[in-house]
mmCIF file of C-alpha atoms and ligand atoms in Angstrom:
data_model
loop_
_atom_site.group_PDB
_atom_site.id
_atom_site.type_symbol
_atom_site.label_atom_id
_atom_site.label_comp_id
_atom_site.label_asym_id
_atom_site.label_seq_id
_atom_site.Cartn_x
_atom_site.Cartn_y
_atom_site.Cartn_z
ATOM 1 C CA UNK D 1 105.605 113.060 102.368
ATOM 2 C CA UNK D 2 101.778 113.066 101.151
ATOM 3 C CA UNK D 3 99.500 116.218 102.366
ATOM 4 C CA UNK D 4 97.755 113.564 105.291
ATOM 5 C CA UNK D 5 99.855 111.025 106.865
ATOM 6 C CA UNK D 6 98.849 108.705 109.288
ATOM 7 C CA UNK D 7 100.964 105.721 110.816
ATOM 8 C CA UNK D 8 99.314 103.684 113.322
ATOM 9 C CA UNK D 9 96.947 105.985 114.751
ATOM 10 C CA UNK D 10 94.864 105.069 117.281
ATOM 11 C CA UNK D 11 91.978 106.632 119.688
ATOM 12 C CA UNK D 12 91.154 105.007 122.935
ATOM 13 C CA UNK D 13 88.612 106.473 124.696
ATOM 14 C CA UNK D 14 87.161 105.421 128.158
ATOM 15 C CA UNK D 15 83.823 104.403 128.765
ATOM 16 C CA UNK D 16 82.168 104.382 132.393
ATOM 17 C CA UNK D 17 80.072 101.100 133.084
ATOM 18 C CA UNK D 18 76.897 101.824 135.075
ATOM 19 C CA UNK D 19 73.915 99.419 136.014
ATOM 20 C CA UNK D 20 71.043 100.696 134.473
ATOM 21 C CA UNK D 21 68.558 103.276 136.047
ATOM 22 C CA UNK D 22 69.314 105.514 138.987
ATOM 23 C CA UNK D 23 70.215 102.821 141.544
ATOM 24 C CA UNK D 24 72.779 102.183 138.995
ATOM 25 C CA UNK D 25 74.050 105.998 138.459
ATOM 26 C CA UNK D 26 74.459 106.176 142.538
ATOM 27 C CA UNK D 27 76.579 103.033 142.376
ATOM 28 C CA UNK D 28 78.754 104.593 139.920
ATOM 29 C CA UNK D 29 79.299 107.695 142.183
ATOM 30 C CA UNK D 30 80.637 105.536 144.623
ATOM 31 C CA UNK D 31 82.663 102.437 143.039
ATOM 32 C CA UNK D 32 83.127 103.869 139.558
ATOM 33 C CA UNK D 33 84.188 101.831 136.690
ATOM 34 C CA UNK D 34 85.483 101.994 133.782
ATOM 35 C CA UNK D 35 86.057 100.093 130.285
ATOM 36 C CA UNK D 36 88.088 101.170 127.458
ATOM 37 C CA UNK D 37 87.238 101.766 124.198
ATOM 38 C CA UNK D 38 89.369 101.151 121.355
ATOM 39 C CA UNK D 39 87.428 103.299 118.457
ATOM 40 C CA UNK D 40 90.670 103.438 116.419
ATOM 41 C CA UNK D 41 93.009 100.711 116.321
ATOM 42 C CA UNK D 42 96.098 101.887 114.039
ATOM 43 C CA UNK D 43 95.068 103.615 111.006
ATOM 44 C CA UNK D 44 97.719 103.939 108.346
ATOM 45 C CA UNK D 45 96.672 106.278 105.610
ATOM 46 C CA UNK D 46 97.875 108.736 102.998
ATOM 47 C CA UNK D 47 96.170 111.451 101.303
ATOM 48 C CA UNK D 48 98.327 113.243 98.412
ATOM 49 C CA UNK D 49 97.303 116.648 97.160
ATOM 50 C CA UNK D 50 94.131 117.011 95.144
ATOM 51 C CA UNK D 51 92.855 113.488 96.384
ATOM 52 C CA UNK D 52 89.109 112.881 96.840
ATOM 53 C CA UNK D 53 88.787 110.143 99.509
ATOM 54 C CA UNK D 54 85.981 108.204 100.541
ATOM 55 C CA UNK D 55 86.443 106.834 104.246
ATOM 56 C CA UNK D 56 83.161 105.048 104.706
ATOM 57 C CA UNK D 57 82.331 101.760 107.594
ATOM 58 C CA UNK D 58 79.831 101.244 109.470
ATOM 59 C CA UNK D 59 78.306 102.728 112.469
ATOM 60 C CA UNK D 60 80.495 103.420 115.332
ATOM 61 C CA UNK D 61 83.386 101.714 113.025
ATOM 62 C CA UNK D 62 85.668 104.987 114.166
ATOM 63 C CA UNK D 63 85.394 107.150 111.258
ATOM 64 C CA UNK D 64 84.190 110.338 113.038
ATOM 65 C CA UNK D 65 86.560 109.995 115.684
ATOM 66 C CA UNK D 66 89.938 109.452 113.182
ATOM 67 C CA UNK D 67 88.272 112.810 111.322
ATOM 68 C CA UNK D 68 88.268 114.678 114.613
ATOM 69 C CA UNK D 69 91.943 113.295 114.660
ATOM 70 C CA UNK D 70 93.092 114.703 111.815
ATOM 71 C CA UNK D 71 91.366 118.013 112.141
ATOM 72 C CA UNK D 72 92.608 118.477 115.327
ATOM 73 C CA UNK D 73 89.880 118.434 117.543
ATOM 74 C CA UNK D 74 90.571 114.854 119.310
ATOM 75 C CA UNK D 75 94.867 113.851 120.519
ATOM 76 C CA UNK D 76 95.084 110.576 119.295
ATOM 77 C CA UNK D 77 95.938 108.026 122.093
ATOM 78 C CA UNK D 78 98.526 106.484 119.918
ATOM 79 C CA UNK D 79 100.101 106.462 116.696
ATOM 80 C CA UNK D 80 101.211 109.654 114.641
ATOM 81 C CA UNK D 81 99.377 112.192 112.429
ATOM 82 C CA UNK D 82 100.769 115.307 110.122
ATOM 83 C CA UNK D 83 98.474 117.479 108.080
ATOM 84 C CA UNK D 84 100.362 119.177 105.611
ATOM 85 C CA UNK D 85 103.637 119.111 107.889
ATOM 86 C CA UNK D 86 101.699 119.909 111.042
ATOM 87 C CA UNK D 87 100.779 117.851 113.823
ATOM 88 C CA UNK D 88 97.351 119.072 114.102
ATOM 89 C CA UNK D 89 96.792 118.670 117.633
ATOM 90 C CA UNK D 90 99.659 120.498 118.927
ATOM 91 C CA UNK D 91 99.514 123.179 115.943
ATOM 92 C CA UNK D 92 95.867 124.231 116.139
ATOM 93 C CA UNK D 93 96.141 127.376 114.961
ATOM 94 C CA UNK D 94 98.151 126.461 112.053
ATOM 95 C CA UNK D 95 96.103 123.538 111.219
ATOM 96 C CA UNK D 96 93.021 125.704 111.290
ATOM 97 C CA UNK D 97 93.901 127.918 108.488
ATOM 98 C CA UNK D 98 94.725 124.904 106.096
ATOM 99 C CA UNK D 99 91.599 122.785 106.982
ATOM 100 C CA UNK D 100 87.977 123.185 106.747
ATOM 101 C CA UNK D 101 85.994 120.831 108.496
ATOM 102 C CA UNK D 102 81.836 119.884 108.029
ATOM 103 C CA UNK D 103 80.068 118.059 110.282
ATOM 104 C CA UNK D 104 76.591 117.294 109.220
ATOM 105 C CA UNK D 105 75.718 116.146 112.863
ATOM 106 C CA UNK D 106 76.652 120.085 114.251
ATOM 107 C CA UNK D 107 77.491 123.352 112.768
ATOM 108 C CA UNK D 108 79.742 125.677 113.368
ATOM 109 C CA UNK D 109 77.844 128.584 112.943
ATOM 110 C CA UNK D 110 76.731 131.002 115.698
ATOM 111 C CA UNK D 111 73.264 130.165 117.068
ATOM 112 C CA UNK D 112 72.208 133.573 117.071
ATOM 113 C CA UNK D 113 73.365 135.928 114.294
ATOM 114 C CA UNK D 114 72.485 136.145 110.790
ATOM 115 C CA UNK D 115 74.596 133.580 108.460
ATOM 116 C CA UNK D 116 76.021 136.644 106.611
ATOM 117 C CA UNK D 117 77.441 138.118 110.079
ATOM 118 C CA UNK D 118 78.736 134.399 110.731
ATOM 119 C CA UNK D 119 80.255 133.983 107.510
ATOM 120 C CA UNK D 120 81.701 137.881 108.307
ATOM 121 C CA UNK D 121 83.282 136.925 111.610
ATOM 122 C CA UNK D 122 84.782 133.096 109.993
ATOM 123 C CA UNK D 123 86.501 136.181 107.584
ATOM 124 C CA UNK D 124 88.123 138.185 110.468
ATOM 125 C CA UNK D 125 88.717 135.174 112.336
ATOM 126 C CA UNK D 126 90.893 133.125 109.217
ATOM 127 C CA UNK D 127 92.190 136.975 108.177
ATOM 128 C CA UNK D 128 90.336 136.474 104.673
ATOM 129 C CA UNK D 129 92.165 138.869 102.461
ATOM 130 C CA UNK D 130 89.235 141.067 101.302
ATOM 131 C CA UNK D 131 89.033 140.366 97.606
ATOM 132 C CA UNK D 132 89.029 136.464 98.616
ATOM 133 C CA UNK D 133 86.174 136.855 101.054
ATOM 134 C CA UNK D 134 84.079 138.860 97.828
ATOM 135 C CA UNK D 135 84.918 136.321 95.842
ATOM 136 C CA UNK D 136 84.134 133.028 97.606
ATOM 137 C CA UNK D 137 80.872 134.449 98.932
ATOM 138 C CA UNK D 138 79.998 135.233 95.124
ATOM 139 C CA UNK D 139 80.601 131.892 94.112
ATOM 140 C CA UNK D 140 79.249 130.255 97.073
ATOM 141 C CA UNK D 141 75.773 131.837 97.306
ATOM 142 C CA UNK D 142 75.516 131.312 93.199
ATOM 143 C CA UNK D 143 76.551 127.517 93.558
ATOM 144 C CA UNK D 144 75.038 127.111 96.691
ATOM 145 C CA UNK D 145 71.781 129.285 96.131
ATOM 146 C CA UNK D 146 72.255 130.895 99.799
ATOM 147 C CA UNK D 147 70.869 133.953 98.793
ATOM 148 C CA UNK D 148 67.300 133.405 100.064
ATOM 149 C CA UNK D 149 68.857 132.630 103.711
ATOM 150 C CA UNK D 150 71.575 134.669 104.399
ATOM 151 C CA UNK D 151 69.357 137.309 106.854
ATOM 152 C CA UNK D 152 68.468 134.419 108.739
ATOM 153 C CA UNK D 153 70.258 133.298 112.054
ATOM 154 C CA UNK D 154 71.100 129.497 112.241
ATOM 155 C CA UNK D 155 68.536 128.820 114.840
ATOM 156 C CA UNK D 156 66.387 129.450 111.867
ATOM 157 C CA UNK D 157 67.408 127.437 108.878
ATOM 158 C CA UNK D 158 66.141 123.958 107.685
ATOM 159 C CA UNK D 159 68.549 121.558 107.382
ATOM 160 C CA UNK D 160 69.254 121.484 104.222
ATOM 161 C CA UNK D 161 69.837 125.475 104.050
ATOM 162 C CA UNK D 162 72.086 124.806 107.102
ATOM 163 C CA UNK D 163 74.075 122.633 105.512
ATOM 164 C CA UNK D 164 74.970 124.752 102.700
ATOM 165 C CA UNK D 165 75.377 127.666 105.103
ATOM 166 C CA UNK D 166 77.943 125.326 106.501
ATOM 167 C CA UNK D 167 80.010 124.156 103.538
ATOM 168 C CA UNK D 168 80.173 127.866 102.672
ATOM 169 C CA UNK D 169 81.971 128.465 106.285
ATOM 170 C CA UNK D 170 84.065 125.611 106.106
ATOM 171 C CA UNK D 171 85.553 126.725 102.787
ATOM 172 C CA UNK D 172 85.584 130.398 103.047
ATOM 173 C CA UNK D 173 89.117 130.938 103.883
ATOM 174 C CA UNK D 174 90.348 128.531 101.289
ATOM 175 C CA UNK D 175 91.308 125.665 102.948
ATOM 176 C CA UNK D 176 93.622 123.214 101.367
ATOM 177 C CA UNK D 177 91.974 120.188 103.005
ATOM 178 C CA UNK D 178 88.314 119.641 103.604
ATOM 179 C CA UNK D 179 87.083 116.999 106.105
ATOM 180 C CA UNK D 180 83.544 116.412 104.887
ATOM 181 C CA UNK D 181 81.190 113.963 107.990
ATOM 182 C CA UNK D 182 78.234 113.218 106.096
ATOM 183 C CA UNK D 183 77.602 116.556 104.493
ATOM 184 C CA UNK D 184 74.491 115.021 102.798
ATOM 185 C CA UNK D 185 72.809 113.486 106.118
ATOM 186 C CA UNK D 186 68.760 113.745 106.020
ATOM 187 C CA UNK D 187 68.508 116.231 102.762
ATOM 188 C CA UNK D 188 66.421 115.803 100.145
ATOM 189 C CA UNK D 189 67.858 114.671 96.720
ATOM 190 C CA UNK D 190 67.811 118.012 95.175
ATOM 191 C CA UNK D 191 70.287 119.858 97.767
ATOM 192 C CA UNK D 192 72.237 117.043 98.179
ATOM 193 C CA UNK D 193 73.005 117.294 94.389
ATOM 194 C CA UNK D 194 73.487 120.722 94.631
ATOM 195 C CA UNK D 195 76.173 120.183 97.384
ATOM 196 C CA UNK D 196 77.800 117.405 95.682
ATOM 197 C CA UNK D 197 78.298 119.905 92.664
ATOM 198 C CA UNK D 198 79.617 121.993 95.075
ATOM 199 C CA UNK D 199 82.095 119.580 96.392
ATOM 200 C CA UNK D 200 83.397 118.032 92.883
ATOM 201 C CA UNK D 201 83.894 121.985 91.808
ATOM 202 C CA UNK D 202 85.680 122.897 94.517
ATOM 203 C CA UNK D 203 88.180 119.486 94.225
ATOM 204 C CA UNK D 204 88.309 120.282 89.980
ATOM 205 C CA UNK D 205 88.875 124.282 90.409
ATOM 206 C CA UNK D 206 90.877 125.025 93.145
ATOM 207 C CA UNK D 207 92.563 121.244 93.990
ATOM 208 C CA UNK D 208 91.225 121.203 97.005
ATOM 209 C CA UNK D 209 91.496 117.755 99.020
ATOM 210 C CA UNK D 210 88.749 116.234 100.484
ATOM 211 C CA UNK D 211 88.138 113.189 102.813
ATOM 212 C CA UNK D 212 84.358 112.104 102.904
ATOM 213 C CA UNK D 213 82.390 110.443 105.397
ATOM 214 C CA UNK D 214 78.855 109.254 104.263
ATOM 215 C CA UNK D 215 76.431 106.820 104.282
ATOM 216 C CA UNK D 216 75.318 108.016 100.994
ATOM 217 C CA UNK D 217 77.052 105.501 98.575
ATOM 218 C CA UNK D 218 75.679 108.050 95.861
ATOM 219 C CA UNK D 219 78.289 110.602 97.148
ATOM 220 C CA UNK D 220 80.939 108.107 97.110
ATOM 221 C CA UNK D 221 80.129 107.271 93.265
ATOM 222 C CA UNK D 222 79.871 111.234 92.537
ATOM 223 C CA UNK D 223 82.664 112.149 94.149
ATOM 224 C CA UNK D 224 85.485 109.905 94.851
ATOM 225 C CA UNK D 225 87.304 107.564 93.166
ATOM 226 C CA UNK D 226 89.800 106.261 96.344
ATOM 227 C CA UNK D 227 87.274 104.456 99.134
ATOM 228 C CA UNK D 228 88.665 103.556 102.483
ATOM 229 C CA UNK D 229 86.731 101.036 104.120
ATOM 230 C CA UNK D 230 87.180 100.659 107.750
ATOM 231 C CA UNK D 231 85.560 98.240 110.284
ATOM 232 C CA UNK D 232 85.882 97.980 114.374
ATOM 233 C CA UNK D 233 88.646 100.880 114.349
ATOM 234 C CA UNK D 234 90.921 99.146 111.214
ATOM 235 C CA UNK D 235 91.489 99.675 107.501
ATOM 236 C CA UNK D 236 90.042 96.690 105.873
ATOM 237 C CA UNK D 237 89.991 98.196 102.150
ATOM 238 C CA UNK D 238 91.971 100.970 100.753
ATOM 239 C CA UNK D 239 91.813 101.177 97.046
ATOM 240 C CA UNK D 240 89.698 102.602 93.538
ATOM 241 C CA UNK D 241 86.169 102.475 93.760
ATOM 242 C CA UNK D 242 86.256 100.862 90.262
ATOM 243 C CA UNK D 243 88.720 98.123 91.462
ATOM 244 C CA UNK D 244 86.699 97.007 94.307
ATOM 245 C CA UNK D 245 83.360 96.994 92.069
ATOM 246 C CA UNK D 246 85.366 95.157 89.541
ATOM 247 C CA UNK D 247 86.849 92.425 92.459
ATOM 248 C CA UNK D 248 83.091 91.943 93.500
ATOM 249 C CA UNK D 249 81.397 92.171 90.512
ATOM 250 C CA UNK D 250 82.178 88.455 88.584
ATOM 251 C CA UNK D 251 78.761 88.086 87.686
ATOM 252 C CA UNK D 252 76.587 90.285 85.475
ATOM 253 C CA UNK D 253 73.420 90.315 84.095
ATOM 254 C CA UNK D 254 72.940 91.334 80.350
ATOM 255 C CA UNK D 255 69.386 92.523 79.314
ATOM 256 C CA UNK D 256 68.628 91.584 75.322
ATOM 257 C CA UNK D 257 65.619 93.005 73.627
ATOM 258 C CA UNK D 258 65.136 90.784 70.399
ATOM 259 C CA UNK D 259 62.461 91.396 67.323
ATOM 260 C CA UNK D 260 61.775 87.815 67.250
ATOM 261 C CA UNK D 261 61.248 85.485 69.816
ATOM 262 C CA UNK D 262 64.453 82.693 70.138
ATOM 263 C CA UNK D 263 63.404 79.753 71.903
ATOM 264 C CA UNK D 264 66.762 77.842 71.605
ATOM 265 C CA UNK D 265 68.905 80.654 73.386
ATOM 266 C CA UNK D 266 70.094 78.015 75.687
ATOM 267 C CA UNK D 267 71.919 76.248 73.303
ATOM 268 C CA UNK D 268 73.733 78.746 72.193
ATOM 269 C CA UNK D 269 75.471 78.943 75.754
ATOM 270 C CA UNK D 270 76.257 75.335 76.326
ATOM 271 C CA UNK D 271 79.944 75.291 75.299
ATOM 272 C CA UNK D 272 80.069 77.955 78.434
ATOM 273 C CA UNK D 273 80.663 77.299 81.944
ATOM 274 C CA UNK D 274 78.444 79.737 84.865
ATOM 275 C CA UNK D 275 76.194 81.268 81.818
ATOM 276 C CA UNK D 276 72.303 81.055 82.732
ATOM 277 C CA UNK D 277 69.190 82.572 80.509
ATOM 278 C CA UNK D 278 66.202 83.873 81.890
ATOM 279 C CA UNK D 279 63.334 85.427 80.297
ATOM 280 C CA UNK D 280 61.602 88.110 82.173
ATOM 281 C CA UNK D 281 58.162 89.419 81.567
ATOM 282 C CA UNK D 282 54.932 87.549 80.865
ATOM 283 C CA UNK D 283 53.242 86.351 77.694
ATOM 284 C CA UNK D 284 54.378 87.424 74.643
ATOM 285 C CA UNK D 285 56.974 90.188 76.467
ATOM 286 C CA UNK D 286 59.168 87.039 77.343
ATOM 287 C CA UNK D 287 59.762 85.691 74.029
ATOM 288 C CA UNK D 288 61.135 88.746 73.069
ATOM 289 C CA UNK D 289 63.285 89.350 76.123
ATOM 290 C CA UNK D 290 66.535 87.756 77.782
ATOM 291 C CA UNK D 291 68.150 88.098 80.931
ATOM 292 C CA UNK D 292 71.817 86.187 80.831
ATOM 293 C CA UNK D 293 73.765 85.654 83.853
ATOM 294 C CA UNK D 294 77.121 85.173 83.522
ATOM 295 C CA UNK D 295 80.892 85.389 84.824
ATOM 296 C CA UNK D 296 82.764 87.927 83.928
ATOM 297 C CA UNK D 297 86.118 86.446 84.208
ATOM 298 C CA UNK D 298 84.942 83.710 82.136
ATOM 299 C CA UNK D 299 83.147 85.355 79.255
ATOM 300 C CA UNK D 300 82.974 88.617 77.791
ATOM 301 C CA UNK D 301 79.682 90.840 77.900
ATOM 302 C CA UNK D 302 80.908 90.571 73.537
ATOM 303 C CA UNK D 303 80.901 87.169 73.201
ATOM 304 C CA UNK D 304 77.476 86.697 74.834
ATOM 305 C CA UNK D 305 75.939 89.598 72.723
ATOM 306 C CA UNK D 306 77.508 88.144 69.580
ATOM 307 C CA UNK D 307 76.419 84.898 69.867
ATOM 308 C CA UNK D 308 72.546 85.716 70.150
ATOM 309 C CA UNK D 309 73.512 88.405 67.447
ATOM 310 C CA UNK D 310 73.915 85.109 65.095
ATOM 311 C CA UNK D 311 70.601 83.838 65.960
ATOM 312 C CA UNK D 312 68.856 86.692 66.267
ATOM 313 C CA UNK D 313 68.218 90.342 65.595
ATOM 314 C CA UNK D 314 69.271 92.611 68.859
ATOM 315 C CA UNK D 315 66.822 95.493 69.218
ATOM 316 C CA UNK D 316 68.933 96.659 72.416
ATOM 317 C CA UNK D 317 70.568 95.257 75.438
ATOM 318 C CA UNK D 318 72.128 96.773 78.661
ATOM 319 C CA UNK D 319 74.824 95.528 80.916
ATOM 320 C CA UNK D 320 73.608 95.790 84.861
ATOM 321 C CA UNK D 321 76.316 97.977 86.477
ATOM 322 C CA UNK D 322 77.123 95.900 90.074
ATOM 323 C CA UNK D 323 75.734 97.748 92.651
ATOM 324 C CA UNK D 324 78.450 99.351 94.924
ATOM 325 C CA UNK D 325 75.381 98.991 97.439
ATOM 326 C CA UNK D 326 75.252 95.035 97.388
ATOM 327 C CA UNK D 327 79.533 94.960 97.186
ATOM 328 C CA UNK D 328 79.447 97.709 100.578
ATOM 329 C CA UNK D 329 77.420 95.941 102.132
ATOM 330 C CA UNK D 330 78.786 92.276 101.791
ATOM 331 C CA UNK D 331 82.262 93.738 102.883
ATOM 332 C CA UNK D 332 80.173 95.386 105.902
ATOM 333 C CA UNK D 333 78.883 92.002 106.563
ATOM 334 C CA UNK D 334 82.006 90.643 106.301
ATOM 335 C CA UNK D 335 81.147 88.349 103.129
ATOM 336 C CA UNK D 336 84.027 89.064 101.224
ATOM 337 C CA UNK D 337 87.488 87.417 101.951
ATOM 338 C CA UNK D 338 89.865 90.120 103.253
ATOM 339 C CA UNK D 339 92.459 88.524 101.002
ATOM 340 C CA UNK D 340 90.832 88.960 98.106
ATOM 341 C CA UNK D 341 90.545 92.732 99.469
ATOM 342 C CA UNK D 342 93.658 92.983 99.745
ATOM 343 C CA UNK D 343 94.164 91.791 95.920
ATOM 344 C CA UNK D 344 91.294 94.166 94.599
ATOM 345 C CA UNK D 345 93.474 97.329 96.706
ATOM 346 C CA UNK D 346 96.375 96.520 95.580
ATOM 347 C CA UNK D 347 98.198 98.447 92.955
ATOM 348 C CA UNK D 348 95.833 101.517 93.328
ATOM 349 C CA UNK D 349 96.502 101.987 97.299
HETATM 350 N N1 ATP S 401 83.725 110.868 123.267
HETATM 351 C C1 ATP S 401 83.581 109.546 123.287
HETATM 352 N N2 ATP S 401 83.633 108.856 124.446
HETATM 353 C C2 ATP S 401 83.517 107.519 124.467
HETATM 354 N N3 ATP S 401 83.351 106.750 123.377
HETATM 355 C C3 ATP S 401 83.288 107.364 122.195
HETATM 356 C C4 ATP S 401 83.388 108.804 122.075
HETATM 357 N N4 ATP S 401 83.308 109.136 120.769
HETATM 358 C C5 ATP S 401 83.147 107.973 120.092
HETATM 359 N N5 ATP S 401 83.133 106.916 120.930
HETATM 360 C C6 ATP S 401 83.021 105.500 120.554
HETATM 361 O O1 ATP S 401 83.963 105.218 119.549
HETATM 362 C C7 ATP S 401 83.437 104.374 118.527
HETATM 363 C C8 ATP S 401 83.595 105.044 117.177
HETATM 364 O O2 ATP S 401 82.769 106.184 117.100
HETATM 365 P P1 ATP S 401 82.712 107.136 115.833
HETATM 366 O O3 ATP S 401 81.844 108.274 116.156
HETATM 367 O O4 ATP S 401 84.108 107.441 115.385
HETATM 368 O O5 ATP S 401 82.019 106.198 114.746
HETATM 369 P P2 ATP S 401 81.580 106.520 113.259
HETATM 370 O O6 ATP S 401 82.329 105.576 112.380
HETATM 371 O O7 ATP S 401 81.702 107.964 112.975
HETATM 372 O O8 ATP S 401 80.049 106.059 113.271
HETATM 373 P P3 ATP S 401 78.742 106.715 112.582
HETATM 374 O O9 ATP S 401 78.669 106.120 111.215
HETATM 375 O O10 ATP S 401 77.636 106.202 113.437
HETATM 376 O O11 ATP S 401 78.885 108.193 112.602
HETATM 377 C C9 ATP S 401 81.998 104.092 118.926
HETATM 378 O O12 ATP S 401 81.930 102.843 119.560
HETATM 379 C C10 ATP S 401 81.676 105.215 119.913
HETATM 380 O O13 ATP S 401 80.746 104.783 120.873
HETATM 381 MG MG1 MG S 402 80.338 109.496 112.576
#
């Protein structure tokens, strides 16, 4: 059995329908009504130990609410869940002391009270054995430069200083799972390195298992190597990162510097099919410069390099990486073939 398993879980929640404005609202008191709302429509998933999961989809797609799922906070309507051999709904407690849970939306510090005291009370609360407690909030206010903030109550922090304040919470006791929901929302690019460090050393030191939300496809690309895509409530992609780039990704662009201009780089091509030269820059920057399209599953980056190599002297050239970006957002826009994402999960799922 894997640390996470989910088989056909499912959330339906109900929605009232109102007419707008007040007239509306009275109405409602009177003849209410109601729609459901299926936010997750059977989610299979498994998440072995030591796993760093991506579960990313568009807004409203469900993610939040299969999170709140698995951390116990939502019963599903449907379906079945087990966190490390608990049902985390009926075994709160238990589940509790296993998970730690972020939710950049909220925090679950007290309003109120210095983070320190917070931090303090998470210890008595999850029975932190002393020398654990000592530790972690070494580490943490090192790695997560809490230090300047600690005196100050929640109420009081920026964002950004919450947010660390938070990640130290959720992982104070040691949890074996983390359920990250964008821990990097609104922060500027210098915390939200500092918290992705935070993350990836907390997966590489102590195994920890995490399951991401984000809309932050630079966390995805720092931190996890399994994405889950999920759309309207369903699974639509489960595989590597790499695979999916690699699926998407048939054509790339190489970038050739050259010492001498070579007018006849066209020819050179002919014999393949899908290749195209361009020559970016102006002037005299152009002759020395080439941009070749081509497909990947037709030609190698090697033979394209080689070739102008014969002709020419290379200066330098780069390969453009495809964007995860462009590839996320054509399977959000529902671009890609959900066969041939099937094919590109296949074997790493
Ligand atoms: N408590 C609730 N009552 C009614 N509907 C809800 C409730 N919580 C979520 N929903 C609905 O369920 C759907 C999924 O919401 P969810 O918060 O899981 O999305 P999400 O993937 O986390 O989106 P986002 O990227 O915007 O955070 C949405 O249509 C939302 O309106
Ligand atoms: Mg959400």
């Amino acid at each position: 059995m894997s640390l996470i398993e989910t088989k056909g879980l499912r959330k339906v929640f109900r929605q009232a329908v109102k007419d707008p404005g007040l007239a509306g609202a009275v109405k409602h008191l009177f003849t209410q009504r109601y729609k459901d709302k299926c936010a997750v429509e059977g989610i299979d998933l498994k998440i072995e130990e030591g796993e760093s999961v991506a579960y990313v989809g568009p807004n409203g797609a469900g993610k939040s609410t299969t999170i709140k799922m698995l951390s116990g906070v939502l019963v599903p309507s449907g379906g079945e869940v087990v966190v490390d051999g608990l049902v985390p709904y009926k075994q709160r407690m238990d589940n509790a002391q296993r998970i730690g849970a972020v939710f950049g939306q909220r925090t679950q510090l007290w309003w109120d009270i210095p983070v320190r005291e917070s931090l303090a009370l998470l210890r008595d609360i999850y029975q932190v054995p002393e020398s654990t407690f000592k530790k972690n909030m070494d580490a943490f206010t090192e790695l997560l430069g809490l230090e300047s903030f600690l005196h100050l109550s929640a109420r009081k922090l920026s964002l950004g200083q919450r947010m660390r304040a938070d990640l130290a919470a959720a992982l104070l006791h040691d949890p074996k799972i983390v359920y990250l929901d964008e821990p990097t929302i609104g922060l500027d690019v210098a915390v939200k390195h500092r918290i992705r460090d935070f993350i990836k050393e907390m997966n590489r030191a102590k195994g920890t298992t995490m399951l991401l939300t984000t809309h932050d496809l630079g966390d995805i690309e720092d931190l996890c190597e399994r994405l889950v895509i999920i759309d309207q409530g369903r699974i639509i992609y489960d595989g590597k990162l790499q695979d999916v780039k690699d699926a998407f990704a048939r054509e790339r662009t190489i970038h050739i510097q050259l010492s001498s201009p070579l007018p006849e780089a066209e020819s050179l091509f002919r014999d393949l099919p899908d290749v195209s030269v361009n020559r970016p820059g102006e002037g005299a920057e152009a002759a020395f410069s080439l941009s070749i399209r081509f497909d990947r599953f037709r030609c190698t980056a090697s033979d394209i390099v080689k070739r102008v190599m014969n002709r020419g002297e290379v200066v330098d050239f780069r390969i453009d990486e495809p964007s995860i970006e462009d590839i996320i957002r054509r399977v959000y826009e529902g671009q890609l073939d959900s066969v041939v994402l099937a094919e590109a999960g296949k074997g790493s799922a």
